[in-house]
Coordinates of C-alpha atoms and ligand atoms in Angstrom, one line a residue:
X40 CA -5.6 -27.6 -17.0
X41 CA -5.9 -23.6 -18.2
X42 CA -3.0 -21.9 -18.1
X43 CA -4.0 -19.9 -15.2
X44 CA -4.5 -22.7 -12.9
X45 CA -1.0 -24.2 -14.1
X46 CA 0.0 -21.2 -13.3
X47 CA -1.4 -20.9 -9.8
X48 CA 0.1 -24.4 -9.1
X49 CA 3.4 -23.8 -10.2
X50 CA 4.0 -20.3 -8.1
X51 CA 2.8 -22.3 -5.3
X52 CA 5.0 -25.3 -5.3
X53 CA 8.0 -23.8 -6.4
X54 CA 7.8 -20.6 -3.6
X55 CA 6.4 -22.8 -0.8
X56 CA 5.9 -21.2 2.9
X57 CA 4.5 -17.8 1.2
X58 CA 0.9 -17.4 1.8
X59 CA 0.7 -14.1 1.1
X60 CA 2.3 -14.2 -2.1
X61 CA 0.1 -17.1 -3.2
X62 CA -2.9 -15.0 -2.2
X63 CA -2.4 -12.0 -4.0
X64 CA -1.1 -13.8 -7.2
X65 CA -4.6 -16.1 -7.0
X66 CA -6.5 -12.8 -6.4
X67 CA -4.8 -11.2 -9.9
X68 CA -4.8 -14.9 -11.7
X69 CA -8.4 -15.7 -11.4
X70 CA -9.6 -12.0 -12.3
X71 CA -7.7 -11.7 -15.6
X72 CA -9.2 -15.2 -16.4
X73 CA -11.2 -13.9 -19.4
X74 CA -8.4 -12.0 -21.0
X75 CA -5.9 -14.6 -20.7
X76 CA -8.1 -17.1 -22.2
X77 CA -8.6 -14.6 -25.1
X78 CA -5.0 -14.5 -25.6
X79 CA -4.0 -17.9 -24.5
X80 CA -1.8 -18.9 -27.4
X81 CA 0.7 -15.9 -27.6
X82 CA 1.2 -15.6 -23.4
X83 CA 1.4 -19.0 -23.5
X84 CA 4.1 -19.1 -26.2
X85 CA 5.7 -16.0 -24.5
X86 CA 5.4 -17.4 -20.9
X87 CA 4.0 -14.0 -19.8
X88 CA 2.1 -15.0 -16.6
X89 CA 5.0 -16.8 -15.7
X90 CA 7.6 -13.9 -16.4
X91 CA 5.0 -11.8 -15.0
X92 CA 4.6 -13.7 -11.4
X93 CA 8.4 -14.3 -11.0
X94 CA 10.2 -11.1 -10.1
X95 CA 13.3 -9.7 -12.2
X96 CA 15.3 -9.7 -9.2
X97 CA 15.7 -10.3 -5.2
X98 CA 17.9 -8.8 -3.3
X99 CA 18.5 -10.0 0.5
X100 CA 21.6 -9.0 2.6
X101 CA 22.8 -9.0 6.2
X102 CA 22.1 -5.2 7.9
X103 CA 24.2 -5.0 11.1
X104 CA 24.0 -2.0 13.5
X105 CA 25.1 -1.3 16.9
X106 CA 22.4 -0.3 19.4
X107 CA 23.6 2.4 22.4
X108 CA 24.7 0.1 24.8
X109 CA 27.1 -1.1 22.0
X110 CA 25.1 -4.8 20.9
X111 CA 25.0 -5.7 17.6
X112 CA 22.1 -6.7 16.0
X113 CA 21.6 -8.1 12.6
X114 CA 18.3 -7.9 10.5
X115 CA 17.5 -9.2 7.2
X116 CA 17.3 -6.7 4.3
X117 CA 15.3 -7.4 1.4
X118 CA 14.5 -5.5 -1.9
X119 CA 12.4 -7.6 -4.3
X120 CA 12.7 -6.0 -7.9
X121 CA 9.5 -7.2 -9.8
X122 CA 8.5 -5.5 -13.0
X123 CA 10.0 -3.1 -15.1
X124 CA 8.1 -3.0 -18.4
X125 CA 6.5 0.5 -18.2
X126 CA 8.4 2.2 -15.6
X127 CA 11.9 2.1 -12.6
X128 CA 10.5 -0.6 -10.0
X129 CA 8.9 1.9 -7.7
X130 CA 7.8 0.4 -4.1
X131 CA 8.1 1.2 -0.4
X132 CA 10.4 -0.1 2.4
X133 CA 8.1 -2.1 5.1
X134 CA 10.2 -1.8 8.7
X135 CA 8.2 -4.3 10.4
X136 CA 9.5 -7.9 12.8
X137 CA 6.6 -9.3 10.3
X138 CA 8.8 -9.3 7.1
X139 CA 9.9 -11.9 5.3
X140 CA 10.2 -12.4 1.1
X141 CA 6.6 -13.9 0.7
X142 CA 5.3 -10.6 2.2
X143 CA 7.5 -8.4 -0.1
X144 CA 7.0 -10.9 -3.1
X145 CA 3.3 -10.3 -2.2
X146 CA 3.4 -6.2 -1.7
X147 CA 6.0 -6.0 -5.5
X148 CA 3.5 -8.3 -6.9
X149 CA 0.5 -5.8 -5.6
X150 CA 2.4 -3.3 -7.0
X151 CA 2.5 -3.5 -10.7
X152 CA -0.4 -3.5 -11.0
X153 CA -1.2 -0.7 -8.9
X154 CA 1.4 1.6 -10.4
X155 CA -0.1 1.0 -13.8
X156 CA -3.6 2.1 -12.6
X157 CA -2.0 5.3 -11.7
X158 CA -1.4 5.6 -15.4
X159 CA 2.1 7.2 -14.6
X160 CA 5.3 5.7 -16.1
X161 CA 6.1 3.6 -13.0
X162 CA 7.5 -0.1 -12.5
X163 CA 6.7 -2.4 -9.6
X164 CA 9.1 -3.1 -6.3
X165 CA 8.9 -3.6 -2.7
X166 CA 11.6 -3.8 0.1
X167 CA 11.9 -3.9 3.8
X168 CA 13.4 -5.8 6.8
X169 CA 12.4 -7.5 9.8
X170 CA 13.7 -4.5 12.2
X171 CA 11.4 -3.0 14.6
X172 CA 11.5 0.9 15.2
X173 CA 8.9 0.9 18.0
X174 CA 11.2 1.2 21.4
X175 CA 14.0 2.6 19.6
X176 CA 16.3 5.7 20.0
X177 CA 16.7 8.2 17.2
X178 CA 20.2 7.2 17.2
X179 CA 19.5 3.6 17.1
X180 CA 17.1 4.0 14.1
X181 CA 19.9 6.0 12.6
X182 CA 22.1 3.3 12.9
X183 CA 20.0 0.6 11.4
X184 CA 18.9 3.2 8.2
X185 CA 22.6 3.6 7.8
X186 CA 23.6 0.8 7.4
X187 CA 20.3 -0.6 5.7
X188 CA 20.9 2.2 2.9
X189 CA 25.1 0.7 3.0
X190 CA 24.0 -2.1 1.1
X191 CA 21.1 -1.0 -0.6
X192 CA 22.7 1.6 -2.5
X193 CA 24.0 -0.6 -4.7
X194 CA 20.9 -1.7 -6.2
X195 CA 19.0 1.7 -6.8
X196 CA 19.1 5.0 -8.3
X197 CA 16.4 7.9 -9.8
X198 CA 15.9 5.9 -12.9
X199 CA 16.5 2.3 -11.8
X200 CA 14.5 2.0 -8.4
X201 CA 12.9 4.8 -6.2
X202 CA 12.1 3.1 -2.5
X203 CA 9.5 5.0 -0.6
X204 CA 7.9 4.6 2.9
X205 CA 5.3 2.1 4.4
X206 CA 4.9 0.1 7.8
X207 CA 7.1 1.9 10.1
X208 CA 9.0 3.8 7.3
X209 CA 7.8 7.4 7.8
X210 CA 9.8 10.7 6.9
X211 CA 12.4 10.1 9.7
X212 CA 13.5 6.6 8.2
X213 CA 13.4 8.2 4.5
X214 CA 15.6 10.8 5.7
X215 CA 18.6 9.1 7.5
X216 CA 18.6 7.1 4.1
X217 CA 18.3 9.7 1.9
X218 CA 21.5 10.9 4.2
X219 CA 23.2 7.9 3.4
X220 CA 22.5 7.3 -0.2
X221 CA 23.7 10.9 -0.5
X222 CA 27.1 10.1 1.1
X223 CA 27.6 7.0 -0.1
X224 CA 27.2 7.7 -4.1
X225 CA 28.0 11.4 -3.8
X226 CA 25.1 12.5 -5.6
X227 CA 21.9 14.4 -4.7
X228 CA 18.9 12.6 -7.0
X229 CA 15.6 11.6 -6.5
X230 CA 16.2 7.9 -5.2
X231 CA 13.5 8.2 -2.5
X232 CA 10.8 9.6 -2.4
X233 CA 8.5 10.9 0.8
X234 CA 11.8 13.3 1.4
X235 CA 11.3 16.2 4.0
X236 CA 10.1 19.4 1.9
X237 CA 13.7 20.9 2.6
X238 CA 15.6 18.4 0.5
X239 CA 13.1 17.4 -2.6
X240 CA 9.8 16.2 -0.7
X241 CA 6.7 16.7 -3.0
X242 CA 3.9 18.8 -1.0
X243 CA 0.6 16.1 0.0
X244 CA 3.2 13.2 -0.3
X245 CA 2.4 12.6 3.5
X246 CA -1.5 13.0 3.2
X247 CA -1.5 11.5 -0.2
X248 CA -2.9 7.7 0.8
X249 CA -5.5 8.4 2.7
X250 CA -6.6 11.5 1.0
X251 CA -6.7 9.7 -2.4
X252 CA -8.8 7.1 -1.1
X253 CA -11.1 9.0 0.2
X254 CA -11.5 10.5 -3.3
X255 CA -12.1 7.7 -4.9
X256 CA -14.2 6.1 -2.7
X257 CA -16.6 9.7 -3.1
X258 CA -16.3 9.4 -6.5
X259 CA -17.5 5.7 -6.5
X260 CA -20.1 6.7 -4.3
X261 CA -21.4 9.1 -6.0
X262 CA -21.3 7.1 -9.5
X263 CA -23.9 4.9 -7.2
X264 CA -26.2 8.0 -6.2
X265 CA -24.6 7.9 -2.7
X266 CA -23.4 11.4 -0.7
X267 CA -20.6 10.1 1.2
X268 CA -21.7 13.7 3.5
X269 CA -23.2 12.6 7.0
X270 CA -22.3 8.7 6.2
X271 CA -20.7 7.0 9.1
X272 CA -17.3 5.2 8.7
X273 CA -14.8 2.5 10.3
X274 CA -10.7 3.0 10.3
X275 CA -8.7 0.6 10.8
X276 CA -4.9 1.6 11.9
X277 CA -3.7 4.7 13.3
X278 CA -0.6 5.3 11.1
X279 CA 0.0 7.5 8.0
X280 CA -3.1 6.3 5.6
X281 CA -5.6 6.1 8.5
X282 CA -5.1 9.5 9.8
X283 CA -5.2 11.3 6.8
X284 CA -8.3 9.2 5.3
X285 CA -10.0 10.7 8.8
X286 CA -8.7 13.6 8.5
X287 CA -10.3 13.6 4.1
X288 CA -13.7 11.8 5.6
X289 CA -14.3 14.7 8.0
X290 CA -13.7 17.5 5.5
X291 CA -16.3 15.8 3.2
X292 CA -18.7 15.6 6.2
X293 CA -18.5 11.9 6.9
X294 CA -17.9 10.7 10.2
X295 CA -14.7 8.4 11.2
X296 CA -16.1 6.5 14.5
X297 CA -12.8 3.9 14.9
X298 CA -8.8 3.5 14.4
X299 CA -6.9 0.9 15.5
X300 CA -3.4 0.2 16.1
X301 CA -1.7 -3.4 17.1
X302 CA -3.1 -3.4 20.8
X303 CA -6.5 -2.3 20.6
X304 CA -8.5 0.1 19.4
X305 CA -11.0 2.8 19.8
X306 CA -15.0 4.0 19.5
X307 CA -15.5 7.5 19.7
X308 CA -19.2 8.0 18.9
X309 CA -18.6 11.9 18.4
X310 CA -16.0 11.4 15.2
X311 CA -12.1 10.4 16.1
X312 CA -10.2 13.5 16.8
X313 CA -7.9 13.8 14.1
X314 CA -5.5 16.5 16.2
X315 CA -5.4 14.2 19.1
X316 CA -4.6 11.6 17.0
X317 CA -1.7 13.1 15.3
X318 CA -0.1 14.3 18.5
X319 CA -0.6 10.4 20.2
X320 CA 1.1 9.1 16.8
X321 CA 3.1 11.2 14.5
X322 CA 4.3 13.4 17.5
X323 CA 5.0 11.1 20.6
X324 CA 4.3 7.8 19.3
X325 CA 2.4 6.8 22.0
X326 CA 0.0 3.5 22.0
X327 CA -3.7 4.3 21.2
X328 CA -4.2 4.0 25.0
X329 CA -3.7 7.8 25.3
X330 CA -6.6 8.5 23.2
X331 CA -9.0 8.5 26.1
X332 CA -6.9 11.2 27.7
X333 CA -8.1 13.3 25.1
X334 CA -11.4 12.1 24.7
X335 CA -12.7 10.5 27.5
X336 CA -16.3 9.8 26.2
X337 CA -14.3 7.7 23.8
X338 CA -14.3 3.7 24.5
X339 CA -10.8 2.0 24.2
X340 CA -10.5 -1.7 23.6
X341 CA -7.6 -4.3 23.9
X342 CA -7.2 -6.5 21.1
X343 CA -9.2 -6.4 17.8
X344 CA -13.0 -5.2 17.2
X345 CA -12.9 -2.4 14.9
X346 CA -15.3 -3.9 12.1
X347 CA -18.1 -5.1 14.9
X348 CA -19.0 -1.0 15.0
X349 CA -21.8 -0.6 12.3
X350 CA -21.1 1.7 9.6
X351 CA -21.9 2.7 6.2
X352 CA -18.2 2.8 5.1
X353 CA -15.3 0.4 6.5
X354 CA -11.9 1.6 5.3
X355 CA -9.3 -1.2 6.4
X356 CA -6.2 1.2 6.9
X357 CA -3.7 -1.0 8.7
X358 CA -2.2 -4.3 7.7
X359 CA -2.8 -7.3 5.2
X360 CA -5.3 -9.8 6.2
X361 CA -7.0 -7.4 8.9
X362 CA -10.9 -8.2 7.6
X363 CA -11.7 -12.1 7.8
X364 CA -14.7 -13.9 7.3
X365 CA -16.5 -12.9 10.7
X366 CA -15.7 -9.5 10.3
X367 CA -17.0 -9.5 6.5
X368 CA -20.5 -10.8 8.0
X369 CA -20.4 -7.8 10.5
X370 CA -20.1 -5.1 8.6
X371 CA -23.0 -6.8 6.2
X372 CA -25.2 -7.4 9.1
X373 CA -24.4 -3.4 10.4
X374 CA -25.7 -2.6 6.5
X375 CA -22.1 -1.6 5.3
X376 CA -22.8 -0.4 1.6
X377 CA -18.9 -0.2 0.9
X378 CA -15.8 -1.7 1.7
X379 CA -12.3 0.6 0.4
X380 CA -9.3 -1.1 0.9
X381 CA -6.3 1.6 2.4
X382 CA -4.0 -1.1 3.5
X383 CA -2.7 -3.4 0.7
X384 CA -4.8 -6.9 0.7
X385 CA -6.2 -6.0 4.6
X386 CA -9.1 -8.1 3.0
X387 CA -8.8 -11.9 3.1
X388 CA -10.1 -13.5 -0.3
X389 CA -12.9 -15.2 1.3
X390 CA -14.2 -12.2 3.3
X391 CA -13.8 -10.4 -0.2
X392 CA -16.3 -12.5 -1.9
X393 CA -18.6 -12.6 0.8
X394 CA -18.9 -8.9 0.4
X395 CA -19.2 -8.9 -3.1
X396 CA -21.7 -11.5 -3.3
X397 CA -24.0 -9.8 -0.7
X398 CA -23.8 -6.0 -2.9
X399 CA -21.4 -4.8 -1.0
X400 CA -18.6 -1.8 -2.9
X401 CA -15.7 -3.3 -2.8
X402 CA -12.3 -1.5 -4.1
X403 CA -9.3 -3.4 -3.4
X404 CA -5.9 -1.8 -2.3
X405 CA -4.3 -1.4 -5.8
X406 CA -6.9 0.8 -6.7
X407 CA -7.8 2.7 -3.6
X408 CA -4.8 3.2 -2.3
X409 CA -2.9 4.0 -5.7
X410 CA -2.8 7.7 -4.2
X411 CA 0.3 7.5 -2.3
X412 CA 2.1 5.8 -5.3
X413 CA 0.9 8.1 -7.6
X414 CA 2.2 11.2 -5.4
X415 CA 5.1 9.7 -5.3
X416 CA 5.6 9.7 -9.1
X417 CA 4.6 13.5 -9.1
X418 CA 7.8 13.8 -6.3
X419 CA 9.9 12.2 -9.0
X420 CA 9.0 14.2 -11.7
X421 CA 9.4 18.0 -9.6
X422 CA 12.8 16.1 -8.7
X423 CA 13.3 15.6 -12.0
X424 CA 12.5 19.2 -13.2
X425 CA 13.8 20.7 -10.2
X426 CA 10.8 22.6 -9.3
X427 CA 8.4 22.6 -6.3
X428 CA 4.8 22.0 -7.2
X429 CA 2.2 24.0 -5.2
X430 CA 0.3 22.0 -2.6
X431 CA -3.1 23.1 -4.6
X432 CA -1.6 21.8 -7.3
X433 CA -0.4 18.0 -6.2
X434 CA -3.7 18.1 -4.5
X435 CA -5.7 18.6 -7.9
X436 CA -3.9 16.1 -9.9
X437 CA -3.9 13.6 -7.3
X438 CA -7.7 14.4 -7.2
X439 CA -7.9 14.0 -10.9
X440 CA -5.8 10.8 -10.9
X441 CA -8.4 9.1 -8.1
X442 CA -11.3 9.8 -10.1
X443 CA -9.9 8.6 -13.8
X444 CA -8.4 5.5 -11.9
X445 CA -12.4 4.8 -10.3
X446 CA -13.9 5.1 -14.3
X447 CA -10.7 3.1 -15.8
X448 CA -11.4 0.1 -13.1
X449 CA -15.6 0.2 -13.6
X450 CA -15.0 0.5 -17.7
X451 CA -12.6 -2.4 -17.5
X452 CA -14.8 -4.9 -15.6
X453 CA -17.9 -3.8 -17.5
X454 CA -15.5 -4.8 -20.7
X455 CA -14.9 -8.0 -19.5
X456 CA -19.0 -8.9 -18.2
X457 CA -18.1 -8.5 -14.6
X458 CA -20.2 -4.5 -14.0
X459 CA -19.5 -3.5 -10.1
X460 CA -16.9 -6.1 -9.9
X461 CA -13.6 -3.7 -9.4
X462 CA -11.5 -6.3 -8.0
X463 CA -11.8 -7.7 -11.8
X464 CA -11.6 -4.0 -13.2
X465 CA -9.0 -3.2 -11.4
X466 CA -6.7 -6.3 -12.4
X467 CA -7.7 -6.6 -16.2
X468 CA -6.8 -2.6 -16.3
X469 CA -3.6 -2.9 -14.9
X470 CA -2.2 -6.2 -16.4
X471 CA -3.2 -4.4 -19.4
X472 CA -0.4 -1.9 -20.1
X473 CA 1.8 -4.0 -18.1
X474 CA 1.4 -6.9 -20.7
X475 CA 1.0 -4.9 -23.7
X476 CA 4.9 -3.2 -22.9
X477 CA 6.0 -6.9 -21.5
X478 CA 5.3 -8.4 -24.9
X479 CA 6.4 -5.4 -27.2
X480 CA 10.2 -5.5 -25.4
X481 CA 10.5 -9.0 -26.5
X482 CA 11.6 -11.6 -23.6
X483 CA 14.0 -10.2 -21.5
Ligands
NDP241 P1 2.0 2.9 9.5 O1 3.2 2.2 10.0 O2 2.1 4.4 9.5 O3 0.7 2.5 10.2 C1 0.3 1.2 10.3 C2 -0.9 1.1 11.2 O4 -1.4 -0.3 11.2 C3 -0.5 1.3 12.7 O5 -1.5 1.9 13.4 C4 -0.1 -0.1 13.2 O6 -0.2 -0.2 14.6 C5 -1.2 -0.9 12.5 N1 -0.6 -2.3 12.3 C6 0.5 -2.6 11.6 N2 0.6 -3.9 11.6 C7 -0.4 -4.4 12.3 C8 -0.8 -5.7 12.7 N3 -0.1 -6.8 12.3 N4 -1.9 -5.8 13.4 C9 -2.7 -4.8 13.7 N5 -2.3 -3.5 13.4 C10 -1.2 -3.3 12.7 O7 1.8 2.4 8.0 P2 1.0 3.0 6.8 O8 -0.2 3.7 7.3 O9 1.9 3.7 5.9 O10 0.5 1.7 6.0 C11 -0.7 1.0 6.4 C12 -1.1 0.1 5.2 O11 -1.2 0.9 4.0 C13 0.0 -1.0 4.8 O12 -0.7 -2.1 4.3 C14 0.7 -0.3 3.7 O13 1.4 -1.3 2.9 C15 -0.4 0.4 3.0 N6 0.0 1.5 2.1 C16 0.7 2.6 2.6 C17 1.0 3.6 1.8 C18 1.6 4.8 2.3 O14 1.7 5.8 1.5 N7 2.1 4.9 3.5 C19 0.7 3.5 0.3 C20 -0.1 2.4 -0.1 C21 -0.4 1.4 0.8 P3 1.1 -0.2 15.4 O15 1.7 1.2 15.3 O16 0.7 -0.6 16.8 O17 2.0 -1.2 14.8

């Protein structure tokens, strides 16, 4: 058996019940296939792929909080520390009832390799717990971040591990544990980052997902003699990297046409209204049921159907696994020329190669939506020099980042015989670094 495939089988038996996590380390093991059997000998000898799929360290603790009619609850916390052979683990906090350790050992695993394509000095993490925000007070949500942040304390720090946002973590979360951490270790660093401008935020931290993706998916357009201007694309989700990748497609001329949360979803044939949308979601956080109120030529549908609306451009923004099989041969029957991954793994594998093998762009996640990550490492370095960076000037390295990450992906798989396959690129380029500082630091 190659090592890959003993080392497929062995993640899988020994972390059973985490589908996810088998998923994305298949994705990574299978596209750096050709480098590993260049090298077989020394990671073999070294164990890298299995020091590289098994994370330094897992944290999981008991988070109780008191709601305001005085019940207890108790959620699980999690923080999974993965890699840190070129950088502090650097990762979000997922708030969803969804999470469990496969999911965050899937999103850390993701994330190695997507903070190496940034090409900044950044290690891979991932946290979260299985508590809900949706239906809660501020006070409630206070309660849970508090003591969420009591525990978690102990395992972070500006140059150990910097937690960010994701799934339900926006800048309200960050801030009542920024509050905390704050208290609790009596110092004022740069532990978190997607802070409130007042208290160390980095300017285009909020917009950064989406806007990065959508300059990288130009960018890969254009490579391919394509104007993304007057192309028609399909959102998924209606959170933070949705609304901004609208908000980025409409300034370059393109036209959004869907979004989506968990209940349903909506058409709007005219180009989603990216005000209305941020007033239904980032002001009142209302369900995407108001939308019509603001549009009503708009449709709104129950349930799932975003990726049946033809387009030129489908940009899955919400969660993993969003884009099956079905929907794959949708959007290839609609004439969809690329598929940009905002979400991380939204993209089942099968649906992936289906769209590859019919010509289809396709970017994964760890590429595409590297923007938020890398925005975040530019937050850690004003924190660290004190200063506040202009938002022109975020903006225009963030742009610069997109673009160099698009070439260092397409050089990588045309190194390895596998031209237009970025899924490949994107892998081989980041295991790259992260292998080449994992086996100069010797085994630790
Ligand atoms: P938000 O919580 O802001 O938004 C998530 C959106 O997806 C919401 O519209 C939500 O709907 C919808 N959604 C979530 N879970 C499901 C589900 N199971 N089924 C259908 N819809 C769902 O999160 P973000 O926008 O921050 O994150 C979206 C994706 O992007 C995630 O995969 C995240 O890991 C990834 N990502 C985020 C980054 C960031 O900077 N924020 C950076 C890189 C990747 P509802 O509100 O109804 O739950």
């Amino acid at each position: 058996m190659s090592y890959v495939d003993e080392v497929i089988a062995r993640i899988k038996k020994e972390n059973p019940d985490e589908p996810e996590f088998h998923q994305a380390v298949t994705e990574v093991l299978e596209s750096i296939r050709g480098i590993v059997d260049e090298n077989e000998s020394s990671f073999r000898r070294d164990a890298l792929l299995e020091r590289l799929c098994n994370p330094e360290r897992q944290i999981k603790f008991r988070v109780s909080w008191i709601d305001d009619k005085g019940q207890v609850h108790v959620n699980t916390g999690y923080r999974v520390q993965f890699n840190s052979a070129i950088g502090p683990y650097k990762g979000g906090l997922r708030l969803h009832p969804s999470v469990n350790i496969g999911i965050i050992k899937f999103l850390g695993f993701e994330q190695i390799f997507k903070n190496s394509l940034t090409g900044l000095p950044i290690g891979g993490g991932k946290g979260g717990s299985d508590f809900d925000p949706k239906g809660k007070s501020d006070r409630e949500v206070m309660a849970f971040c508090q003591a969420f942040m009591s525990e978690l304390c102990k395992y972070i720090g500006a140059y150990t591990d910097v937690p960010a946002g994701d799934i339900g973590m926006g800048a309200r979360e960050i801030g009542y544990m920024f509050g905390q951490y704050k208290k609790l270790r009596g110092v004022f660093e740069g532990v978190l980052t997607g802070k409130g401008k007042s208290y160390g935020g980095s300017l285009v931290r909020t917009e950064a997902t989406g806007y990065g993706l959508l300059y990288l998916t130009e960018e890969m357009l254009r490579c391919h003699g394509v104007d993304i201007k007057g192309k028609t694309i399909t959102v998924s989700g209606a959170g933070n990297v949705a609304i901004y990748a609208i908000e980025k497609a409409a300034e370059m001329g393109a036209r959004v046409v869907t979004c989506s949360d968990s209940t349903g979803w909506v058409y709007d044939p005219d180009g989603i209204d990216v005000t209305a949308l941020k007033e239904i979601k980032e002001v009142r956080r209302q369900r995407l049921t108001e939308y019509k109120k603001y549009r009503p030529s708009a449709e709104y549908h129950e349930g799932r159907g975003v990726w049946s609306v033809k387009s030129d451009i489908a940009l899955p923004c919400a969660t993993q696994n969003e884009l099956d099989i079905e929907d794959a041969k949708a959007l290839v029957a609609g004439g969809v020329i690329a598929v940009c991954e905002g979400a991380n793994m939204p993209t089942t594998l099968e649906a992936t190669k289906y769209l590859q093998d019919n010509g289809v762009y396709f970017v994964p996640g760890k590429a595409a939506n590297a923007g938020g990550v890398a925005t975040s490492a530019l937050e850690m370095s004003q924190n660290s020099e004190r200063l506040a960076w202009s938002f022109e000037r975020v903006d225009s390295e963030l742009k610069s980042i997109m673009v160099r990450l698009y070439h260092n992906i397409d050089n990588a798989a045309k190194r390895y015989g596998a031209d237009g396959n970025y899924v490949v690129g994107a892998n081989i380029a980041g295991f790259e670094k992260v292998a080449k500082a994992m086996m100069a630091q010797g085994i630790v």
